[in-house]
mmCIF file of N, CA, C and O in Angstrom:
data_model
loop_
_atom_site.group_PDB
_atom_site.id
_atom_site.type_symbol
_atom_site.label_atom_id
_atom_site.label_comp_id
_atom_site.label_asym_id
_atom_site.label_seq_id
_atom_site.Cartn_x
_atom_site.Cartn_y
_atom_site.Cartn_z
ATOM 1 N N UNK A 1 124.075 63.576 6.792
ATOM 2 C CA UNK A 1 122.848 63.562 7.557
ATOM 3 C C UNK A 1 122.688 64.916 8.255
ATOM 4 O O UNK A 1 123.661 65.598 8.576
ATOM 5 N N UNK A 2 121.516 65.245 8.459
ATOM 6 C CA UNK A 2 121.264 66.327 8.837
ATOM 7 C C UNK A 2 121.427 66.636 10.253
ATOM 8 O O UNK A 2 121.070 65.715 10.987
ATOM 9 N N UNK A 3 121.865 67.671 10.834
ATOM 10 C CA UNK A 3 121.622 67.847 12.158
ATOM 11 C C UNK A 3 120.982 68.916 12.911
ATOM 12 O O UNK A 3 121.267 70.109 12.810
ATOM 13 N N UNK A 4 120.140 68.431 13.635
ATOM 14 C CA UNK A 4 118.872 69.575 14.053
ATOM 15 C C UNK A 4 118.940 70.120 15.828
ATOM 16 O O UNK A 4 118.346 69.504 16.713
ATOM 17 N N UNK A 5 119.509 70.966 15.998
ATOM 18 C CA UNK A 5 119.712 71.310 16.981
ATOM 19 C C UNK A 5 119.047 72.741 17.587
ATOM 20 O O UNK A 5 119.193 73.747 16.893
ATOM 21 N N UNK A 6 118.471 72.828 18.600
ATOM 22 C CA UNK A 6 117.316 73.976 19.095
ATOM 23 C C UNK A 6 118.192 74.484 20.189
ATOM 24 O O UNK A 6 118.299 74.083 21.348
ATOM 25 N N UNK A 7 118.873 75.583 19.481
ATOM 26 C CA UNK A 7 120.284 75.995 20.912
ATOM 27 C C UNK A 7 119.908 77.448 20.375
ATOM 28 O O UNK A 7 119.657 77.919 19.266
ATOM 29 N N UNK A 8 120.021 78.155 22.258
ATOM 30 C CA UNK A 8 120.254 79.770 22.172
ATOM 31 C C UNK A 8 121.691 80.117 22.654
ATOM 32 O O UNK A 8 122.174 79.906 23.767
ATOM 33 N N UNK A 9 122.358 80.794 21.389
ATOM 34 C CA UNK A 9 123.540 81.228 21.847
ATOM 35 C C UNK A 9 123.461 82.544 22.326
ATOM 36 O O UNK A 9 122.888 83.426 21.685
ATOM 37 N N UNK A 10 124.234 82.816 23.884
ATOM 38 C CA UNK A 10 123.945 84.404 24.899
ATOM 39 C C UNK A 10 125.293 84.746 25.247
ATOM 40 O O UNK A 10 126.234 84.009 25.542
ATOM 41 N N UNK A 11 125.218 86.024 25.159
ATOM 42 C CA UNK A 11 125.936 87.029 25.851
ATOM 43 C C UNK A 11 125.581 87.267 26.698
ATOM 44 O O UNK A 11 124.365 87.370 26.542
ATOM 45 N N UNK A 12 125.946 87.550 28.095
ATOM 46 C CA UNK A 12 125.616 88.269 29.063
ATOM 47 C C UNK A 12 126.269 89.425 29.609
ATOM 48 O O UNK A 12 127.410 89.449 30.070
ATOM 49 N N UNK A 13 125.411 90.440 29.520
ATOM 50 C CA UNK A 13 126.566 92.184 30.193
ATOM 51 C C UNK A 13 126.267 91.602 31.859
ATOM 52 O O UNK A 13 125.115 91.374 32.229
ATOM 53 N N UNK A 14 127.223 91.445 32.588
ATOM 54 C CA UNK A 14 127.257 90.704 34.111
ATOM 55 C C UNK A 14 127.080 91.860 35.060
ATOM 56 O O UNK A 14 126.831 91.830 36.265
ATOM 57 N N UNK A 15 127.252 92.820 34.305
ATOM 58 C CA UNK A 15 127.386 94.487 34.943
ATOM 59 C C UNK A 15 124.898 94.516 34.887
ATOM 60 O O UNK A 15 124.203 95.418 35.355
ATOM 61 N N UNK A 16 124.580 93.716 34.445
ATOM 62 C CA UNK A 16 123.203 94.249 34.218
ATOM 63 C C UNK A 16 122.584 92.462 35.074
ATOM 64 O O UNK A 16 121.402 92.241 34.811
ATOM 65 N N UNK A 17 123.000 91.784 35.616
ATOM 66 C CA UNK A 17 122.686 90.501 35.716
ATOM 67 C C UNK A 17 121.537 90.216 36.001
ATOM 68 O O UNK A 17 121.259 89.134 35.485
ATOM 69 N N UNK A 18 120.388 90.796 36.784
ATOM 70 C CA UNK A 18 119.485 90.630 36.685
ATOM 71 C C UNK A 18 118.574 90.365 35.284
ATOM 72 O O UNK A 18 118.002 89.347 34.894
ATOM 73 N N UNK A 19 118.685 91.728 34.690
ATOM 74 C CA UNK A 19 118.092 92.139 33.567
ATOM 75 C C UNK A 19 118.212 91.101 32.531
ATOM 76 O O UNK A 19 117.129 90.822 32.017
ATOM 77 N N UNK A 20 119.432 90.319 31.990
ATOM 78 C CA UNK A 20 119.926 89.962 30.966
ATOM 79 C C UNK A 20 119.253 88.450 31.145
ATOM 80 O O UNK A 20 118.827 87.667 30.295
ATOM 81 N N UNK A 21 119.350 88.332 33.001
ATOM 82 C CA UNK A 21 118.482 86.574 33.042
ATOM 83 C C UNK A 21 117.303 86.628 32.488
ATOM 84 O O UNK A 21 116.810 85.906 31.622
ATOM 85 N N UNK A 22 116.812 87.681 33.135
ATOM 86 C CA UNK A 22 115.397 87.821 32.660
ATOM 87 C C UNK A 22 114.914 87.289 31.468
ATOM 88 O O UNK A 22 114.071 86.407 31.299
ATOM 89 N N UNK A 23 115.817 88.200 30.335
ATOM 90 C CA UNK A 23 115.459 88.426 28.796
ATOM 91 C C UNK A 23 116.151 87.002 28.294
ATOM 92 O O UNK A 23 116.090 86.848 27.075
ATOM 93 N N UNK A 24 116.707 86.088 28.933
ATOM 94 C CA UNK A 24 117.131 85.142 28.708
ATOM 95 C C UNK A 24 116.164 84.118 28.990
ATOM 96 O O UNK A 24 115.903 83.428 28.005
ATOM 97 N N UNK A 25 115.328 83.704 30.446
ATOM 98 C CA UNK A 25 114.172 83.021 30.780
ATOM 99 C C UNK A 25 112.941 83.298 29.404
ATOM 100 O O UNK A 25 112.431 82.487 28.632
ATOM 101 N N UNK A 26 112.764 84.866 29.540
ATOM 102 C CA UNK A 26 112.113 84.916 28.475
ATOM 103 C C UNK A 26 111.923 84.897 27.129
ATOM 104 O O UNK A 26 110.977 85.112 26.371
ATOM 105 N N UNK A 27 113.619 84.435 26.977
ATOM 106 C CA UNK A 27 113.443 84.089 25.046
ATOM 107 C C UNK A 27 112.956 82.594 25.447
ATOM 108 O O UNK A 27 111.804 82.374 25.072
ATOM 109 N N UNK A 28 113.662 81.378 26.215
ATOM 110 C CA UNK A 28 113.001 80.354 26.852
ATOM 111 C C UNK A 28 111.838 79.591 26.982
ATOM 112 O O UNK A 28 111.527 78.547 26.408
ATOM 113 N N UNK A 29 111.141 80.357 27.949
ATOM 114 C CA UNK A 29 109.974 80.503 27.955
ATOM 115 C C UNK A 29 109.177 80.298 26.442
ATOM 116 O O UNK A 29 108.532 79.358 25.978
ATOM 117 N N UNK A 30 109.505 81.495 25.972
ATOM 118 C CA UNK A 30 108.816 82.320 24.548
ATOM 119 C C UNK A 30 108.670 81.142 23.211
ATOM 120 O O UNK A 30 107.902 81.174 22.249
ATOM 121 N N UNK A 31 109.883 79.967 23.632
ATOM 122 C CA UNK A 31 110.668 79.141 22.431
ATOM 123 C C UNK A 31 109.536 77.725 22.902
ATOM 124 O O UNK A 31 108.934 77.009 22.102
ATOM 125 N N UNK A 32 109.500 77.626 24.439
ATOM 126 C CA UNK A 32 108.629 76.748 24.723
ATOM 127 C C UNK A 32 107.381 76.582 25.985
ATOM 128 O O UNK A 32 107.269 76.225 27.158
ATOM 129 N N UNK A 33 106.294 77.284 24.461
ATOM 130 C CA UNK A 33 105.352 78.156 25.752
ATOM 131 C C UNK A 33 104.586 76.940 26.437
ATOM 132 O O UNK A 33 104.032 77.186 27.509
ATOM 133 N N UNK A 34 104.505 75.699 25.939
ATOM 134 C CA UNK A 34 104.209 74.717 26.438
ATOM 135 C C UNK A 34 104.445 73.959 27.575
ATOM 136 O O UNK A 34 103.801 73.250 28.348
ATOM 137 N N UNK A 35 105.457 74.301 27.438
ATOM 138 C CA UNK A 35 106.677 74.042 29.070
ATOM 139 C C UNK A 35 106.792 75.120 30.169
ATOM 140 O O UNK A 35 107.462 75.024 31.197
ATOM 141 N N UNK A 36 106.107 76.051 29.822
ATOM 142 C CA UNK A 36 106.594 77.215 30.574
ATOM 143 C C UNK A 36 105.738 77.066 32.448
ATOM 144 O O UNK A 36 106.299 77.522 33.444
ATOM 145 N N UNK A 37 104.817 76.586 32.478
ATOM 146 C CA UNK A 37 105.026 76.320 34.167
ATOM 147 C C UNK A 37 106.098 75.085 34.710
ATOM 148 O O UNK A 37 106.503 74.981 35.868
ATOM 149 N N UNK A 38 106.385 74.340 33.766
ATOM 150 C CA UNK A 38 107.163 73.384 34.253
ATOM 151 C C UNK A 38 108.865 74.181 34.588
ATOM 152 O O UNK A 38 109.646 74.104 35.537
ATOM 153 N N UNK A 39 108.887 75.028 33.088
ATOM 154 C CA UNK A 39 109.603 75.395 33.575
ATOM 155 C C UNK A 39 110.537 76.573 34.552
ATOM 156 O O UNK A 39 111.693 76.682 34.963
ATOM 157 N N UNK A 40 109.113 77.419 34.627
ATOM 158 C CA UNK A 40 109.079 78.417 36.120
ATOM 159 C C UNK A 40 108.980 77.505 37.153
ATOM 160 O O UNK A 40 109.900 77.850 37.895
ATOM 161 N N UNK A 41 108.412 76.513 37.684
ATOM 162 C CA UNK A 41 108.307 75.392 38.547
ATOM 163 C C UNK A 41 109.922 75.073 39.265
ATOM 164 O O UNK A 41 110.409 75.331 40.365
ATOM 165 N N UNK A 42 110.476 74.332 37.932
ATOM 166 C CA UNK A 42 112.454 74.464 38.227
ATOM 167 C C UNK A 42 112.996 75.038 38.417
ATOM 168 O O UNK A 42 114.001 74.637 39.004
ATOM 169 N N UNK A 43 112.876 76.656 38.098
ATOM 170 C CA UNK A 43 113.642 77.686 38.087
ATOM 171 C C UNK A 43 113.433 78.323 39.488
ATOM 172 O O UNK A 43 114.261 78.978 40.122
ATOM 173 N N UNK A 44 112.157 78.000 39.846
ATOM 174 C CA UNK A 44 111.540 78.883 41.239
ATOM 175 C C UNK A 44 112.054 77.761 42.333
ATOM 176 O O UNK A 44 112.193 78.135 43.497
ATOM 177 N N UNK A 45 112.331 76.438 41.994
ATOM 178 C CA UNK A 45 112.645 75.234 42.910
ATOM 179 C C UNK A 45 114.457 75.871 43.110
ATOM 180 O O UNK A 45 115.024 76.268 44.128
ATOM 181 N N UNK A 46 114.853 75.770 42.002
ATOM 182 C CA UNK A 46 116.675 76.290 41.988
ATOM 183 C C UNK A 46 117.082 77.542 42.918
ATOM 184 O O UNK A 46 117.900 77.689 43.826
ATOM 185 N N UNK A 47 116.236 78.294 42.347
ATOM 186 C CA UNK A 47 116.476 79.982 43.153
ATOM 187 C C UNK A 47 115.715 79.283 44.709
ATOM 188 O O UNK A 47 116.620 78.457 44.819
ATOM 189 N N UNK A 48 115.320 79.149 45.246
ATOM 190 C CA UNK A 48 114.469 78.527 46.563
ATOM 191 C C UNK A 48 115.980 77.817 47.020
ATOM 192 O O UNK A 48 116.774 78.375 47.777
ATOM 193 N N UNK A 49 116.167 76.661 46.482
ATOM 194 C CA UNK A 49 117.301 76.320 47.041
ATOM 195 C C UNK A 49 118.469 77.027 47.044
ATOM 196 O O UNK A 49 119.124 76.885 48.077
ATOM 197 N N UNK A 50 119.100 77.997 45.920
ATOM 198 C CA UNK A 50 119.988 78.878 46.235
ATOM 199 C C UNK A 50 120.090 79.750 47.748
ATOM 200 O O UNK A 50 120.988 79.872 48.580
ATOM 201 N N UNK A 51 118.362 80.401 47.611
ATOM 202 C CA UNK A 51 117.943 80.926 48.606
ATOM 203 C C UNK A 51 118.261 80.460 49.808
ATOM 204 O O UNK A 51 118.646 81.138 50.760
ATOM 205 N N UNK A 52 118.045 78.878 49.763
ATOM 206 C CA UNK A 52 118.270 78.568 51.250
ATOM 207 C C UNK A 52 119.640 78.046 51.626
ATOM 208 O O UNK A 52 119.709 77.958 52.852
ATOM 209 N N UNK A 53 120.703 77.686 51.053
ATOM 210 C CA UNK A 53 121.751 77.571 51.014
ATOM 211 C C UNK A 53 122.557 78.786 51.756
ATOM 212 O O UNK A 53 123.228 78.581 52.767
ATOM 213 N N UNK A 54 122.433 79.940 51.211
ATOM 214 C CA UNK A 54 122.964 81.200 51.283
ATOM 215 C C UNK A 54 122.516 81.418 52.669
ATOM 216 O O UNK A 54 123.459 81.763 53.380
ATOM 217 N N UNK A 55 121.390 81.332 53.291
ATOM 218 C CA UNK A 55 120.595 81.692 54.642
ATOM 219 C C UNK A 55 121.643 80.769 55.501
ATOM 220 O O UNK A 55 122.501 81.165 56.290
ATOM 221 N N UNK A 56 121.274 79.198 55.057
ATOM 222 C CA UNK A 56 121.951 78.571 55.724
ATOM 223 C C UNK A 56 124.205 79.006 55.987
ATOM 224 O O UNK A 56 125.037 78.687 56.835
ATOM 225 N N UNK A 57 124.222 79.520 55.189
ATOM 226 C CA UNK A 57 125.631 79.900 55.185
ATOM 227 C C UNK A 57 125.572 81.045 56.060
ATOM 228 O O UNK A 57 126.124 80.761 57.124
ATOM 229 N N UNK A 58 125.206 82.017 56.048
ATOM 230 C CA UNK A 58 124.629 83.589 56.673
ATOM 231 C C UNK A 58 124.580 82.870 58.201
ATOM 232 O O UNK A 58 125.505 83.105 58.979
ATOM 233 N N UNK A 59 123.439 81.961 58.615
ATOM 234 C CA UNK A 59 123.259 81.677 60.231
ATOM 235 C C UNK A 59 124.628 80.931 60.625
ATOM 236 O O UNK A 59 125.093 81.110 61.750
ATOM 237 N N UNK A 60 125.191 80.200 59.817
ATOM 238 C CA UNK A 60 126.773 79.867 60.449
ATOM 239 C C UNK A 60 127.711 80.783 60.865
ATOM 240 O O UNK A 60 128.305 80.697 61.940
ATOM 241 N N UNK A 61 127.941 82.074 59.668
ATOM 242 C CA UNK A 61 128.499 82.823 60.091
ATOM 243 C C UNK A 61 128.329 83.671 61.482
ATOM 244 O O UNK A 61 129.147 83.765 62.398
ATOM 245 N N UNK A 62 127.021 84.266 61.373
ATOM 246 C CA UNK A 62 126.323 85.019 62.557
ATOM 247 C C UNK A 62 126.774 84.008 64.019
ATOM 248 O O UNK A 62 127.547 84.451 64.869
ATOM 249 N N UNK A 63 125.996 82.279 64.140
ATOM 250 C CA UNK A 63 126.519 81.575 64.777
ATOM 251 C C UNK A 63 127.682 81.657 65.347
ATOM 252 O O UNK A 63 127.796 81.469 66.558
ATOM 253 N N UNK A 64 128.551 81.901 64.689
ATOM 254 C CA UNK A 64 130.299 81.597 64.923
ATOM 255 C C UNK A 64 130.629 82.771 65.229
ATOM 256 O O UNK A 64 131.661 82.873 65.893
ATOM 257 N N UNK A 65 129.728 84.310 64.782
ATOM 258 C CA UNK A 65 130.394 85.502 65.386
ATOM 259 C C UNK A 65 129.891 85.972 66.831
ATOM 260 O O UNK A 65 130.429 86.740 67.629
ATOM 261 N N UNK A 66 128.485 85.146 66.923
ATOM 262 C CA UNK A 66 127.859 85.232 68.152
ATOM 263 C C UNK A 66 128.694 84.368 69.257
ATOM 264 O O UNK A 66 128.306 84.507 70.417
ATOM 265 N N UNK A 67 129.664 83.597 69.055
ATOM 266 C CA UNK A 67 129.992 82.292 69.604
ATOM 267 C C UNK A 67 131.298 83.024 69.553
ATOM 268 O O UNK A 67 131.666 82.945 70.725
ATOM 269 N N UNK A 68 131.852 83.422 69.164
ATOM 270 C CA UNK A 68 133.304 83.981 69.641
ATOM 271 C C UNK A 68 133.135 85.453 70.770
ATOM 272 O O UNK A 68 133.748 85.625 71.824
ATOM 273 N N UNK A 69 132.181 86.309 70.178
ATOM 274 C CA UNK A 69 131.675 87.628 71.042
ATOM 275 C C UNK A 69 131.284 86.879 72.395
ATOM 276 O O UNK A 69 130.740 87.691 73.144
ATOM 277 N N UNK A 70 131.350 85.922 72.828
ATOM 278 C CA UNK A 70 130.799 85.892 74.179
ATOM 279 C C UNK A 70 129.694 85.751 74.636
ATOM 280 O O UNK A 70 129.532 85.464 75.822
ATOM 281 N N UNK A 71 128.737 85.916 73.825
ATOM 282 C CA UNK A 71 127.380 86.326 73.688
ATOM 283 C C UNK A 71 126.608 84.626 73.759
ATOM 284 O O UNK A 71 126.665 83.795 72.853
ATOM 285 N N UNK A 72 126.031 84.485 74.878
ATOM 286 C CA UNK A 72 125.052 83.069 74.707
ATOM 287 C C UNK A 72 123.860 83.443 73.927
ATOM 288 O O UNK A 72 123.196 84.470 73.786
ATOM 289 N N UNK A 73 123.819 81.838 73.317
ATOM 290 C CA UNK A 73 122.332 81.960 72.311
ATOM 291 C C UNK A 73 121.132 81.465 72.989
ATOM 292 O O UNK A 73 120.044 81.490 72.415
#
């Protein structure tokens, strides 16, 4: 029986990481232009939450260095 599978196999140079997501979203994209706000929609929801994760980690730190310096908030 046959097997039908719609897979992109990637390399990534990690030294270029921006660049390589990019050209990666956009083979993606390119494969399913039909999907493509749905799936900028997820991708912009993921990075948003990365985004805020990282902030949220950042004000703990600051928090805890403001909070040992003596310094009231």
């Amino acid at each position: 029986m046959a097997k039908i599978k719609s897979t992109l196999d990637i390399q990534l140079d990690l030294t270029r990481p921006v660049e390589e997501l990019t050209e990666v979203i956009s083979a993606v994209i390119a494969s399913q232009p039909h999907k493509r706000k749905e799936i900028l929609n997820a991708l912009d929801t993921a990075v948003g939450n990365a985004l805020a994760e990282i902030q949220s980690q950042e004000e703990k730190v600051q928090k805890t260095n403001d909070d040992s310096s003596g310094k009231v908030s």
